[in-house]
Coordinates of C-alpha atoms and ligand atoms in Angstrom, one line a residue:
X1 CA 5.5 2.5 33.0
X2 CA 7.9 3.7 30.7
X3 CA 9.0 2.7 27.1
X4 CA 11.7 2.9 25.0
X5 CA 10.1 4.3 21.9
X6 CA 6.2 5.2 21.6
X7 CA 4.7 4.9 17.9
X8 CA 1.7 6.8 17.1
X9 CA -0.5 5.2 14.6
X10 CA -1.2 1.3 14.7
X11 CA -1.2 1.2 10.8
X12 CA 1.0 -1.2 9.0
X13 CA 3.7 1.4 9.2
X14 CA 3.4 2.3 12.9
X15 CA 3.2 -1.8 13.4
X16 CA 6.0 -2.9 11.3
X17 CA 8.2 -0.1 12.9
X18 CA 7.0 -1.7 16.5
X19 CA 7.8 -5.2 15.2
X20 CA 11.2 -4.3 13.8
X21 CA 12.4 -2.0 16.9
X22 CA 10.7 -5.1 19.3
X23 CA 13.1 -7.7 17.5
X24 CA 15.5 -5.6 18.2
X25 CA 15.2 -5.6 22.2
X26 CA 13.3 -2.4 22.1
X27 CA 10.2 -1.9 24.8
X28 CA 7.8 -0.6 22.3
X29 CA 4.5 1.2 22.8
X30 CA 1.8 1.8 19.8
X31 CA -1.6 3.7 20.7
X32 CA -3.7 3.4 17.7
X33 CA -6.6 5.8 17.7
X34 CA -9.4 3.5 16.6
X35 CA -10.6 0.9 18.4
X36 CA -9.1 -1.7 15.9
X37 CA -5.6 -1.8 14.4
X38 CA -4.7 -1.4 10.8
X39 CA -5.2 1.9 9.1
X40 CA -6.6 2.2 5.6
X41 CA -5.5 -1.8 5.5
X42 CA -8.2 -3.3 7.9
X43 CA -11.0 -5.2 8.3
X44 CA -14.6 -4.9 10.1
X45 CA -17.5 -7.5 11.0
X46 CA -20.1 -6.9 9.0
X47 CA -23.2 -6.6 11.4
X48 CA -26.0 -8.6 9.0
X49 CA -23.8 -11.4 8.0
X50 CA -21.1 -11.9 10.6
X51 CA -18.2 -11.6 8.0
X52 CA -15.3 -10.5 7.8
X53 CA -15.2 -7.8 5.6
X54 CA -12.0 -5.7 4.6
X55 CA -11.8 -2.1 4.2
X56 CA -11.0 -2.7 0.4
X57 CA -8.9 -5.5 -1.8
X58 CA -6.0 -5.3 -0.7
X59 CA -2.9 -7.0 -3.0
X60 CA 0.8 -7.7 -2.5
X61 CA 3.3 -8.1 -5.5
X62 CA 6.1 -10.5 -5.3
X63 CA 8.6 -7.6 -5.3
X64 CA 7.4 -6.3 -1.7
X65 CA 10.6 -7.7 -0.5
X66 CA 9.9 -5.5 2.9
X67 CA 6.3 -6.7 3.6
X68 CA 7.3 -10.3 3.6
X69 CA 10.3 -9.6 6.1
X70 CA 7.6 -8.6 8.5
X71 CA 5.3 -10.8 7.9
X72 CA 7.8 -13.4 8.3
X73 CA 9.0 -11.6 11.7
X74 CA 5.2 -11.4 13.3
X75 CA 4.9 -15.4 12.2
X76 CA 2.3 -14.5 9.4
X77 CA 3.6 -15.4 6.2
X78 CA 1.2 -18.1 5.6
X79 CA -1.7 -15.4 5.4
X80 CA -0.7 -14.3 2.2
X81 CA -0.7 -16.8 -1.0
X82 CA 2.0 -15.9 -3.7
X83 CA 1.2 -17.3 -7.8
X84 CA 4.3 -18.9 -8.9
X85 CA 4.5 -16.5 -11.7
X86 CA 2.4 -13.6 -12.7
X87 CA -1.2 -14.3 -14.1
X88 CA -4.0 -11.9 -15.0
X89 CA -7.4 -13.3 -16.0
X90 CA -9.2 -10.6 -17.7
X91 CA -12.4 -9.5 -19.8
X92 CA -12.6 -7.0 -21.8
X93 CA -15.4 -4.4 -22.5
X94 CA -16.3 -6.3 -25.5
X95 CA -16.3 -9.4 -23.3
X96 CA -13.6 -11.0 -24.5
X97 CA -11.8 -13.4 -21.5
X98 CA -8.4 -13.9 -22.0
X99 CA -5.6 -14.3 -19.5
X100 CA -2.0 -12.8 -19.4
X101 CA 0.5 -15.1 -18.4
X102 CA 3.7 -15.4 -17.7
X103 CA 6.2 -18.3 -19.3
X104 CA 9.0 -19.2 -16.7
X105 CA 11.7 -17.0 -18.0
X106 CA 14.0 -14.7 -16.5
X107 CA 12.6 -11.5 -15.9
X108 CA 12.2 -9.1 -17.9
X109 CA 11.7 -11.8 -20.9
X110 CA 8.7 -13.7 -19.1
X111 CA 6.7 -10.3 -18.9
X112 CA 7.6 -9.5 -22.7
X113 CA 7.0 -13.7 -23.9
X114 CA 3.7 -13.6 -21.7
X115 CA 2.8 -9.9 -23.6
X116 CA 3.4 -11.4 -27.1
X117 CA 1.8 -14.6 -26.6
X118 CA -1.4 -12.2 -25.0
X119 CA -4.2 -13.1 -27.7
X120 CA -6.1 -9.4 -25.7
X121 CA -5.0 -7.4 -28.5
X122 CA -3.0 -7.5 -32.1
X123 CA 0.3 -8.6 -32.5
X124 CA 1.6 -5.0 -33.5
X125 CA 0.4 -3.7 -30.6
X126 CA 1.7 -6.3 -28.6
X127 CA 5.2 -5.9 -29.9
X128 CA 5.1 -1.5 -28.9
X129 CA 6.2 -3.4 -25.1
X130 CA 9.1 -4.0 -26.2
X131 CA 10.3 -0.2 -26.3
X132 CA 9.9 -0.3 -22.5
X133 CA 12.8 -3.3 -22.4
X134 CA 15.3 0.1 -22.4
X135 CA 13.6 2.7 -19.6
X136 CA 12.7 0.0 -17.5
X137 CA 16.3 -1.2 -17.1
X138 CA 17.7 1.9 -16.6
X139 CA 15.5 2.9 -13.9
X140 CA 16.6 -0.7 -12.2
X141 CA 20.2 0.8 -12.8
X142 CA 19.0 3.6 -11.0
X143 CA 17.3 2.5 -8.6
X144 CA 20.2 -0.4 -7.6
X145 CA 23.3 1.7 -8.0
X146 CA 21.9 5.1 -8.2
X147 CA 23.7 5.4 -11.8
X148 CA 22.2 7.8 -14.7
X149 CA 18.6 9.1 -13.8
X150 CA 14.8 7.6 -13.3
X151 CA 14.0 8.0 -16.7
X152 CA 11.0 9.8 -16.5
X153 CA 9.9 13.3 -15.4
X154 CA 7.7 14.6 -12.5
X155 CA 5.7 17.1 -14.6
X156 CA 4.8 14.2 -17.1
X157 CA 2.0 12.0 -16.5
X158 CA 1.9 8.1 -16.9
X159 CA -0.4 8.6 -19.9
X160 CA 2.4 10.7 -21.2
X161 CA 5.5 8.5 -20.0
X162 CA 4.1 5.5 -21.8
X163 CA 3.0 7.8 -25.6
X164 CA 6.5 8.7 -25.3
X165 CA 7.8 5.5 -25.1
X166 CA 5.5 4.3 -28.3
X167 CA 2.7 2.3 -26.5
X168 CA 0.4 1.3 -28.5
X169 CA -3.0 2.9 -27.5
X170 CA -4.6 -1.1 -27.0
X171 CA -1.9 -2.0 -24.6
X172 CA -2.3 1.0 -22.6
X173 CA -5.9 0.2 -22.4
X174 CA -5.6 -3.2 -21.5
X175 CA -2.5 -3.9 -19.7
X176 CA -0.3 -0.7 -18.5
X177 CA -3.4 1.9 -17.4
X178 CA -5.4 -0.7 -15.3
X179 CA -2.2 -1.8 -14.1
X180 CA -1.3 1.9 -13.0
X181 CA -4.9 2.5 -11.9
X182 CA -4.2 -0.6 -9.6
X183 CA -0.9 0.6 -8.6
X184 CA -0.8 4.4 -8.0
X185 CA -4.8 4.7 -7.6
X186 CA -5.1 7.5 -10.2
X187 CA -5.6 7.2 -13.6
X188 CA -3.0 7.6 -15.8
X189 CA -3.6 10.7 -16.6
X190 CA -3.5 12.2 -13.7
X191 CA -0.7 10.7 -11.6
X192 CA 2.6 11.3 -12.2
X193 CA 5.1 8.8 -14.3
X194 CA 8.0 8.6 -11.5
X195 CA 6.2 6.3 -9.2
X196 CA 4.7 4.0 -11.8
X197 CA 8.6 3.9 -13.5
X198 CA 9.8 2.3 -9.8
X199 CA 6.9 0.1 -9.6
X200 CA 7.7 -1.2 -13.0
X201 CA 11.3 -1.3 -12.0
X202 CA 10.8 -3.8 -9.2
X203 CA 8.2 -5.7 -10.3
X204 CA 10.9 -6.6 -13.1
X205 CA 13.2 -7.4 -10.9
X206 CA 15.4 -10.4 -11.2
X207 CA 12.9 -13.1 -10.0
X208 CA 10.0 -13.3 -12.3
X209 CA 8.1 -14.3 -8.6
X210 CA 8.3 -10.1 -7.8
X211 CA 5.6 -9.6 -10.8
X212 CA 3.3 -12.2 -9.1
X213 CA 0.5 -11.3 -7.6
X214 CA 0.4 -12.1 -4.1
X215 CA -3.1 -12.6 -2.1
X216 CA -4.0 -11.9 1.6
X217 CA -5.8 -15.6 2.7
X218 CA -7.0 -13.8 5.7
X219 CA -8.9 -11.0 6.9
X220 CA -6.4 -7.7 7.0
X221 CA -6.9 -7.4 10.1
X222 CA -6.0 -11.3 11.1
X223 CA -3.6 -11.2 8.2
X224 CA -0.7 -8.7 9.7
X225 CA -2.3 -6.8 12.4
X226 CA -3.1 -8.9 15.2
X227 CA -0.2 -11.2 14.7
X228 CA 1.8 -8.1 14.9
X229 CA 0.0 -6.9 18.2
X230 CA 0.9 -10.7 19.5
X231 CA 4.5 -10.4 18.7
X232 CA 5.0 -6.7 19.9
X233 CA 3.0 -7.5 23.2
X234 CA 5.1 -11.0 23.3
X235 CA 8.6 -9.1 23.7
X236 CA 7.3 -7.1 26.1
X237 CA 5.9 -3.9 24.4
X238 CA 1.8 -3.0 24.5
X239 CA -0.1 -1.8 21.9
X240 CA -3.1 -0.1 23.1
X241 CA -6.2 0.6 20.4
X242 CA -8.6 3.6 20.8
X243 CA -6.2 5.6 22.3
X244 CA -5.5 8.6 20.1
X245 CA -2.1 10.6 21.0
X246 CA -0.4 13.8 20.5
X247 CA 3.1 14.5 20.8
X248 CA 4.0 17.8 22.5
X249 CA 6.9 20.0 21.2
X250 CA 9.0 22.3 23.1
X251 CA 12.6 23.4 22.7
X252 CA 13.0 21.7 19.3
X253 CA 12.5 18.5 20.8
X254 CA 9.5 15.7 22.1
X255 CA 8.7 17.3 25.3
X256 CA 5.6 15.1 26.0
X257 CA 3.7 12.4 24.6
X258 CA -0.4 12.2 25.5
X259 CA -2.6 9.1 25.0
X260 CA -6.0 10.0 25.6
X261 CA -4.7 12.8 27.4
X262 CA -2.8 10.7 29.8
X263 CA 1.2 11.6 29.7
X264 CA 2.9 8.2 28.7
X265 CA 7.2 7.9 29.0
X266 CA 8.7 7.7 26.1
X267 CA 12.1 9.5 24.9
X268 CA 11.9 9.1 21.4
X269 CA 8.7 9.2 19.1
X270 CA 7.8 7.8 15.7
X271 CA 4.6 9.7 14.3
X272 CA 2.9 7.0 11.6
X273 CA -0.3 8.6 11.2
X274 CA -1.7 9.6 7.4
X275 CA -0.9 13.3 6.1
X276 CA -4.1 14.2 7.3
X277 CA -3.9 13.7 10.7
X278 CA -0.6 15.0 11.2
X279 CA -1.7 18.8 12.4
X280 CA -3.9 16.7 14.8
X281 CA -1.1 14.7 16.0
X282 CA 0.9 17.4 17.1
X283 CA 1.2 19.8 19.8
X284 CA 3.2 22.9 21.4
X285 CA 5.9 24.7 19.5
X286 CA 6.0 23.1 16.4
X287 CA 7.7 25.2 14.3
X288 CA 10.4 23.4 13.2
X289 CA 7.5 20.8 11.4
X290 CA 6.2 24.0 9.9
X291 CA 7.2 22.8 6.1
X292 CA 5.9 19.2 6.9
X293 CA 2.8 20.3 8.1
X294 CA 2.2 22.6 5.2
X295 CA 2.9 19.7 2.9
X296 CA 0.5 17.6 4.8
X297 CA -1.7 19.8 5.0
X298 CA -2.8 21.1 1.1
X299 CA -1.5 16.9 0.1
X300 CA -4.8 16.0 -1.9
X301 CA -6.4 12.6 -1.7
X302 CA -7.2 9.6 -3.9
X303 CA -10.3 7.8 -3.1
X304 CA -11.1 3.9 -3.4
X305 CA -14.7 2.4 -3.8
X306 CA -15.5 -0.8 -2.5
X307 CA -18.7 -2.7 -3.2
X308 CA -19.3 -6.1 -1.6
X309 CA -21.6 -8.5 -3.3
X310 CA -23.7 -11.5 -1.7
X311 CA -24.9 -13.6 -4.3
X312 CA -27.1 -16.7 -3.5
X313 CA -24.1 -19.0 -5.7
X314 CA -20.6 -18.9 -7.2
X315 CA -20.4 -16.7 -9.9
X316 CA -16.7 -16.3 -10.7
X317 CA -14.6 -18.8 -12.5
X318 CA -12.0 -17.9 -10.2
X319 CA -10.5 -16.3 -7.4
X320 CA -10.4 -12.7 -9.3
X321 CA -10.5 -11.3 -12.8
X322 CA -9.9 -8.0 -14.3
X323 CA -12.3 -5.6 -15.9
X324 CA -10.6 -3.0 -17.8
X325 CA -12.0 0.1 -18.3
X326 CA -15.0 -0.5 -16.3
X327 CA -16.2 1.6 -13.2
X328 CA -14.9 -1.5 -11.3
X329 CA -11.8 -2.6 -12.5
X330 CA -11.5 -6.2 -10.3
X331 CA -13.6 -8.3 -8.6
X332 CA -12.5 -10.8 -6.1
X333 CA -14.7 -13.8 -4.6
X334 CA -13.6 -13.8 -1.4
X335 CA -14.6 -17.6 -1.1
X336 CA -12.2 -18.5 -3.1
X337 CA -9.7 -16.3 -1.6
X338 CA -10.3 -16.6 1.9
X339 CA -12.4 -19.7 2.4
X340 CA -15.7 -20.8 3.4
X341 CA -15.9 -17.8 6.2
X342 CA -16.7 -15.7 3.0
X343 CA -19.3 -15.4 0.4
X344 CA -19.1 -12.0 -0.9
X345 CA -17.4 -10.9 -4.0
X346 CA -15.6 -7.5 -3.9
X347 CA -15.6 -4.8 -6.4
X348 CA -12.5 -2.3 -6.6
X349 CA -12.6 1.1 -8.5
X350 CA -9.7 2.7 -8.0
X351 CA -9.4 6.4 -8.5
X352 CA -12.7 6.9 -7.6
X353 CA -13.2 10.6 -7.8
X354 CA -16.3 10.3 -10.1
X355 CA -18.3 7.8 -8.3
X356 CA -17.3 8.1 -4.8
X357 CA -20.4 10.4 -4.1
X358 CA -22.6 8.3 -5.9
X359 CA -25.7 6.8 -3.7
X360 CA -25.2 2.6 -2.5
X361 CA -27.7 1.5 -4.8
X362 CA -26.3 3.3 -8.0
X363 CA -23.2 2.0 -6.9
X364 CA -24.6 -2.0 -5.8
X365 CA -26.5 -1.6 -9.6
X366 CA -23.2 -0.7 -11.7
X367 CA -21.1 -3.7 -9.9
X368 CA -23.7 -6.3 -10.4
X369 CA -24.4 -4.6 -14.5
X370 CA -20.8 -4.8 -14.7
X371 CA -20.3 -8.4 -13.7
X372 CA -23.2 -9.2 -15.6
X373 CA -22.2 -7.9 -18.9
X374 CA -18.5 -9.6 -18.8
X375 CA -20.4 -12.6 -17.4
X376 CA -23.6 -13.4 -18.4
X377 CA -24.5 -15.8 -16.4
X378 CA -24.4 -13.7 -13.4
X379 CA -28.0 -12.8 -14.2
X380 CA -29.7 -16.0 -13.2
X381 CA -28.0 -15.8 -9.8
X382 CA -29.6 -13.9 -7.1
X383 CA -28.1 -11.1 -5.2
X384 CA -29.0 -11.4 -1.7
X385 CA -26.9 -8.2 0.2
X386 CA -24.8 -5.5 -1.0
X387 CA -22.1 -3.3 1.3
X388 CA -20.3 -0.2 0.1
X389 CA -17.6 1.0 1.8
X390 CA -15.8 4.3 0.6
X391 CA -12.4 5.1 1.6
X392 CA -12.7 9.0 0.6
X393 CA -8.9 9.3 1.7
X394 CA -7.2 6.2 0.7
X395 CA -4.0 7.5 -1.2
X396 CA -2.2 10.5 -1.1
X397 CA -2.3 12.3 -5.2
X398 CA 0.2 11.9 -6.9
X399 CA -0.9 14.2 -9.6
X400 CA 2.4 16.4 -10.7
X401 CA 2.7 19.4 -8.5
X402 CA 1.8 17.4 -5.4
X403 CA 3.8 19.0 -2.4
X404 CA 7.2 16.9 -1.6
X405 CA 6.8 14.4 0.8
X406 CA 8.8 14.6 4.1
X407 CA 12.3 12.3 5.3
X408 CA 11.6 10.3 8.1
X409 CA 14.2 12.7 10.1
X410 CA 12.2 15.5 11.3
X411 CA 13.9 19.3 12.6
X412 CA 12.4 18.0 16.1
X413 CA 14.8 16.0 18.3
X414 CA 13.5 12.5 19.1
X415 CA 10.7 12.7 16.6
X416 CA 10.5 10.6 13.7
X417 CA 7.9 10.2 10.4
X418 CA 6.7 6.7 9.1
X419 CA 3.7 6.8 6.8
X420 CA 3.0 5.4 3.0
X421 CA 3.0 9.1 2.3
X422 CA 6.4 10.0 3.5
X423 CA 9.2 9.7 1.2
X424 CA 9.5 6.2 -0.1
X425 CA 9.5 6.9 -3.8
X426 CA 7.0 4.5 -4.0
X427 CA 3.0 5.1 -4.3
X428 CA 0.7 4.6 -1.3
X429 CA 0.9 1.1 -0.6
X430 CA 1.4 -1.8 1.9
X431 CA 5.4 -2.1 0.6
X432 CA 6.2 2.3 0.5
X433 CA 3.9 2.0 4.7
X434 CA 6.4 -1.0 5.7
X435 CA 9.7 0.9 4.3
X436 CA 8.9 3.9 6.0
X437 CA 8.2 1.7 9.3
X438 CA 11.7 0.2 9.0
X439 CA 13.5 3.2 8.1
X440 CA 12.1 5.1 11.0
X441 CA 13.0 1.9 13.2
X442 CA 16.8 1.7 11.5
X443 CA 17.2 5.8 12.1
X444 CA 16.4 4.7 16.1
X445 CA 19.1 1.8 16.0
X446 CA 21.7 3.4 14.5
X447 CA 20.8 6.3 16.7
X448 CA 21.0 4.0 19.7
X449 CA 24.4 3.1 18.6
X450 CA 26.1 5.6 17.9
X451 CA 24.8 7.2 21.0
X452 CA 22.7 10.4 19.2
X453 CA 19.1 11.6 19.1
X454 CA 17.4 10.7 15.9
X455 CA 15.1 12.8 14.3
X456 CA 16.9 15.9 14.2
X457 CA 16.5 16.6 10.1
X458 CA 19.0 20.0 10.5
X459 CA 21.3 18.7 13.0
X460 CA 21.3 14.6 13.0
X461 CA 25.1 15.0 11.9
X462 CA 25.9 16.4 15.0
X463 CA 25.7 14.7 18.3
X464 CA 24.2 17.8 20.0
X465 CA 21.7 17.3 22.3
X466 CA 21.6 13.9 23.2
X467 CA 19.6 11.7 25.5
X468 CA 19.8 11.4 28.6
X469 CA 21.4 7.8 29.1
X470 CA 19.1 6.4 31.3
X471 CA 16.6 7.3 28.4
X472 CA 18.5 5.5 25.9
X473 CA 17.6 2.0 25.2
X474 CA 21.0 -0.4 26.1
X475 CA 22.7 -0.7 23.1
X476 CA 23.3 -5.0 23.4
X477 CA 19.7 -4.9 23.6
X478 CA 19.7 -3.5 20.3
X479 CA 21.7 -5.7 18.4
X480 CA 19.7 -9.3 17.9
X481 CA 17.2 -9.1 15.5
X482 CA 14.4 -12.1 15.2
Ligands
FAD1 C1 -9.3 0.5 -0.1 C2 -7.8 0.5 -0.2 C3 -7.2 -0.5 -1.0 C4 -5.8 -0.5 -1.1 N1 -5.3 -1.5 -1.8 C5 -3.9 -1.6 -1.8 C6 -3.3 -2.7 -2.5 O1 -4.0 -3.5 -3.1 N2 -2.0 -2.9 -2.4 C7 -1.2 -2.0 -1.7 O2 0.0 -2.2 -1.7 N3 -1.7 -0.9 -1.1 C8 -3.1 -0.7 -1.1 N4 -3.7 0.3 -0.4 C9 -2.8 1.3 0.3 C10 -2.4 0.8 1.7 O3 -3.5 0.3 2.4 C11 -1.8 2.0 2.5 O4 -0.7 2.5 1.8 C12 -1.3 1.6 3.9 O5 -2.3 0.8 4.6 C13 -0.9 2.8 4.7 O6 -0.5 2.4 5.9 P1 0.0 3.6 7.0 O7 0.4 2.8 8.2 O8 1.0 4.4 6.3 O9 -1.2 4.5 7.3 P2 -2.7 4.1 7.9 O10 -3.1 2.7 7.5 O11 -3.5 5.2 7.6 O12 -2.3 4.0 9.5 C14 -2.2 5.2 10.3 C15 -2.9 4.9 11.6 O13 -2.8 6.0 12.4 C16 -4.0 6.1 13.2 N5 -4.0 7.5 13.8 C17 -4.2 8.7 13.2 N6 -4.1 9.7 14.1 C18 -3.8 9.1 15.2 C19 -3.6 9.7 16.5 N7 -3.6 11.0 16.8 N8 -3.3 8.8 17.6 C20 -3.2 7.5 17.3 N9 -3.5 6.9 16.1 C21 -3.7 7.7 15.1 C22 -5.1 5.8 12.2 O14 -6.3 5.5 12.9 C23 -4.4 4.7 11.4 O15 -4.8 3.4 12.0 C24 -5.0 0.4 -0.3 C25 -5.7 1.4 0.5 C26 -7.0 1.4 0.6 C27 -7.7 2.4 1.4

C-alpha cells in the first residue's frame, strides 16, 4: 500500500502534521516507535491502581492559538478546560496563600491590575511590572509585523533580561521565575531570555483569554492522541504504533523509508522525532543533514520530575496551586482535574537537574514535606502510594550557546523536520510541537501546488528535481481543509 506522505514519530508534532495533511485529502501514514502514541506528552496505566497516569502535568495557555486548531480538527476540544481569565493560586515558602488574578481588562492592563492588586508581595515591588509594559509590546511588534527587534539578547539569561528591566527581586521570586521555570523548564538563570520574551509576547496578546491557563480534562493520551489516530485512520490514512522507522538517503533525496525494517511507499517524508533520535532515524548518505545532525547531536537536555501522590482524602483546596521556590513548584489533584477516574495528586519540578538522580523515596518524602508545610493539614491524611516518573530528556536547553535549531526544509529532497526542537522560536512545548507539525504539513501543500519537492533547504526555490507525478498527491485533493 502506498501513501502519500509517511510521518515518522507519533508525537503531537508528527500527529498534528498527519491531521492537518489528512484534512487536506492527503493519505497519511505515522509509525510511532513505542507501542503507545504521544511522545514526551502521554499517558500510561499505572499497574497497582489501574489509573491513568500522564507522563508529567501537562498545561496549555490561552495563547496556543495552533493547539486548539487541532484539537478542534481531531473533534477534541472538549478535553481541555480553558479559565475565563488567568488565575494563579499560590503559597509561598513562608506559607502565605494568596492568589493572582486577573480583572477583565484588555490585555496587557488585566495582567498589570491583577499584579498591583497581588497582596504576594509590597506595593513597590509590585509596581517594578510595570517597566515590562515597554519590551513586552515591542516584541508583540516584532513578533506581528517583524518591525524593530525582539528586545532581548541570546547571550543574556532571563535572570538577566528581567534585572535589566528593573524587577524587583520579590516579583521575580514569586511571579516571573516560576513562571519561566514553568515555561522554558530551566531556571532563569540558565535559559536564555529570547524565548521567555515570545512567551510573554503572546500570552499578552490581545485577548486577556491567551494568559489563561488552560487544563487537559483527560488523560494525554485520550486528550489529543487517540482522537487524532481516529481522525487520521477516518480519512483514510493508518497510524501504526511500535513500529520504529528510518528514512534512507541517497542522491540528495528520500530514497527509502523502513518500518520495522519493512520498506513502506511513501514519496515524501516528515521526520518528527526528538533531537535525540534523529542520528537513529536516519540512514544512507546523509550528508547533506550533516549540520542538523551535529546540532542534534551535542543539543543538551532539560529534565522534568514527576511525583504522583495517593492520599487516603482530598487534600487540596483546588484543582492546582503554586509552590514557588520549592523543589516542586505545582501540584495538581488530578480528581479535581480529571474526575473521579483519579485520585492522585501530581507534583512538577521543572528543571530538574539537581533532583532527577535522587532515589523515589527521597523524592515521594520532599513532595509530601513540601505539601505539608504550605498545607498543614496534609499531615493527618494518609499517603497510601507514591509513583515517580522522570523524564531525563524532556526539553531541549535553552541555555545561551545552545546549537541553532534546524528549518523544517532540510538539504534532502522530500524530507521534512517537525519537532518542539526545530525552529519555532518558541520553548519546548505542546504549542512550538504543533507549529512545527503544520509548518512541515503547509511546506507539503504548497509543495503539492506549485508542483515542487519540499524539503530541499539549498534548492526549494528551484523546481529541480521534482516528483514523479504519479507520486504527487492530486492537487484538488489538497485544497479542502476540515
Ligand atoms: C513531563 C513533561 C511536562 C511537560 N509540560 C508541558 C506543559 O505543561 N506545557 C507545554 O506546552 N509543554 C510541556 N511539555 C513539553 C511537550 O510535552 C513537548 O514539547 C512535546 O510533547 C514535544 O512533542 P514532539 O512531537 O515534538 O516530540 P515527542 O513527543 O518526543 O514525539 C516524538 C515521537 O517520535 C517517536 N520516535 C522517535 N524515534 C522514532 C523512530 N525512529 N521511529 C518512529 N518513531 C520514533 C518517539 O517515540 C515519540 O513518540 C512537557 C514535557 C514533559 C516531558
Amino acid at each position: 500500500m502506498s501513501f502519500d506522505v509517511a510521518i515518522i514519530g507519533g508525537g503531537l508534532a508528527g500527529l498534528s502534521a498527519a491531521a492537518r495533511l489528512s484534512a487536506g485529502g492527503a493519505r497519511v501514514l505515522v509509525a510511532e516507535a513505542r507501542p503507545a502514541l504521544g511522545g514526551r506528552a502521554s499517558s500510561f496505566t499505572d499497574p497497582v491502581t489501574g489509573e491513568a497516569v500522564d507522563n508529567g502535568q501537562h498545561l496549555l495557555l490561552g495563547c496556543y492559538r495552533e493547539t486548539f486548531e487541532f484539537l478542534a480538527r481531531v473533534g477534541a476540544s472538549g478535553n481541555v478546560r480553558l479559565q475565563g481569565a488567568l488565575e494563579v493560586p499560590m503559597i509561598d515558602e513562608a506559607g502565605h496563600a494568596t492568589t493572582l488574578r486577573c480583572p477583565p481588562l484588555p490585555s496587557p492592563y488585566h495582567l498589570m491590575a491583577g499584579i498591583l492588586e497581588w497582596d504576594a508581595i509590597g506595593l513597590r515591588d509590585r509596581l517594578s511590572a510595570l517597566r515590562l509594559a515597554a519590551p513586552v509590546r515591542q516584541a508583540r511588534r516584532f513578533l506581528l509585523g517583524g518591525k524593530g527587534w525582539l528586545p532581548a539578547s541570546p547571550d543574556e539569561t532571563v535572570e538577566s533580561w528581567l534585572t535589566r528591566w528593573g524587577q524587583a527581586r520579590r516579583l521575580r521570586e514569586m511571579l516571573w521565575e516560576p513562571l519561566a521555570l514553568a515555561a522554558l523548564n530551566q531556571p532563569a538563570h540558565e535559559a536564555a531570555a529570547p524565548p521567555f520574551v515570545r512567551v510573554l509576547a503572546q500570552m499578552l496578546g490581545p485577548d486577556p483569554a491567551d494568559s489563561a491557563i488552560a487544563m487537559p480534562v483527560r488523560p494525554l493520551t485520550a486528550m489529543y492522541a487517540e482522537p487524532a489516530r481516529a481522525f487520521v485512520e477516518s480519512c483514510g490514512g493508518q497510524v501504526r504504533t511500535s513500529s520504529p522507522a528510518r528514512v534512507r538517503v541517497a542522491n540528495g533525496r528520500v530514497a527509502a523509508i523502513e518500518i520495522r525494517g519493512e520498506p513502506a511507499a511513501a514519496p515524501l517524508v516528515i521526520l518528527a522525532v526528538p533531537w535525540f533520535a534523529l542520528a537513529d532515524a536516519v540512514a544512507g548518505d546523509t550528508a547533506a543533514l550533516a549540520p542538523v545532525l551535529a546540532a542534534a547531536r551535542s543539543a543538551a537536555a532539560s529534565p522534568i520530575v514527576t511525583v504522583n501522590l495517593w492520599f487516603d482524602r482530598e487534600v487540596l483546596p483546588g484543582p492546582f496551586v503554586g509552590l514557588p521556590g520549592r523543589t516542586f513548584q505545582w501540584v495538581f489533584d488530578k480528581r479535581q482535574v480529571l474526575g473521579d477516574s483519579a485520585a492522585h495528586l501530581s507534583f512538577v519540578s521543572s528543571g530538574a537537574a539537581s533532583v532527577v538522580t535522587a532515589s523515589n523515596e527521597m523524592l515521594a518524602e520532599t513532595a509530601f514535606d513540601e505539601l505539608a508545610a504550605a498545607l498543614p493539614a496534609v499531615r493527618s491524611a494518609r499517603l497510601l502510594r507514591s509513583l515517580v516518573v522522570r523524564e531525563r530528556r524532556a526539553t531541549f536547553s535553552l541555555a545561551p550557546g545552545q546549537p541553532a535549531r534546524p528549518d523544517a526544509r532540510t538539504g534532502v529532497a522530500g524530507l521534512l523536520l517537525a519537532g518542539d526542537w526545530t525552529e519555532t522560536g518558541l520553548p519546548a512545548t505542546i504549542e512550538g510541537a504543533v507549529m512545527s507539525g503544520h509548518r512541515a504539513a503547509e511546506l507539503i501543500q504548497q509543495a503539492a501546488d506549485h508542483g515542487r519537492t519540499p524539503g530541499l533547504g539549498v534548492a526549494d526555490s528551484g523546481s529541480s528535481d521534482p516528483l514523479p507525478a504519479e507520486a504527487r498527491p492530486g492537487r484538488q485533493a489538497w485544497s479542502a481543509d476540515r
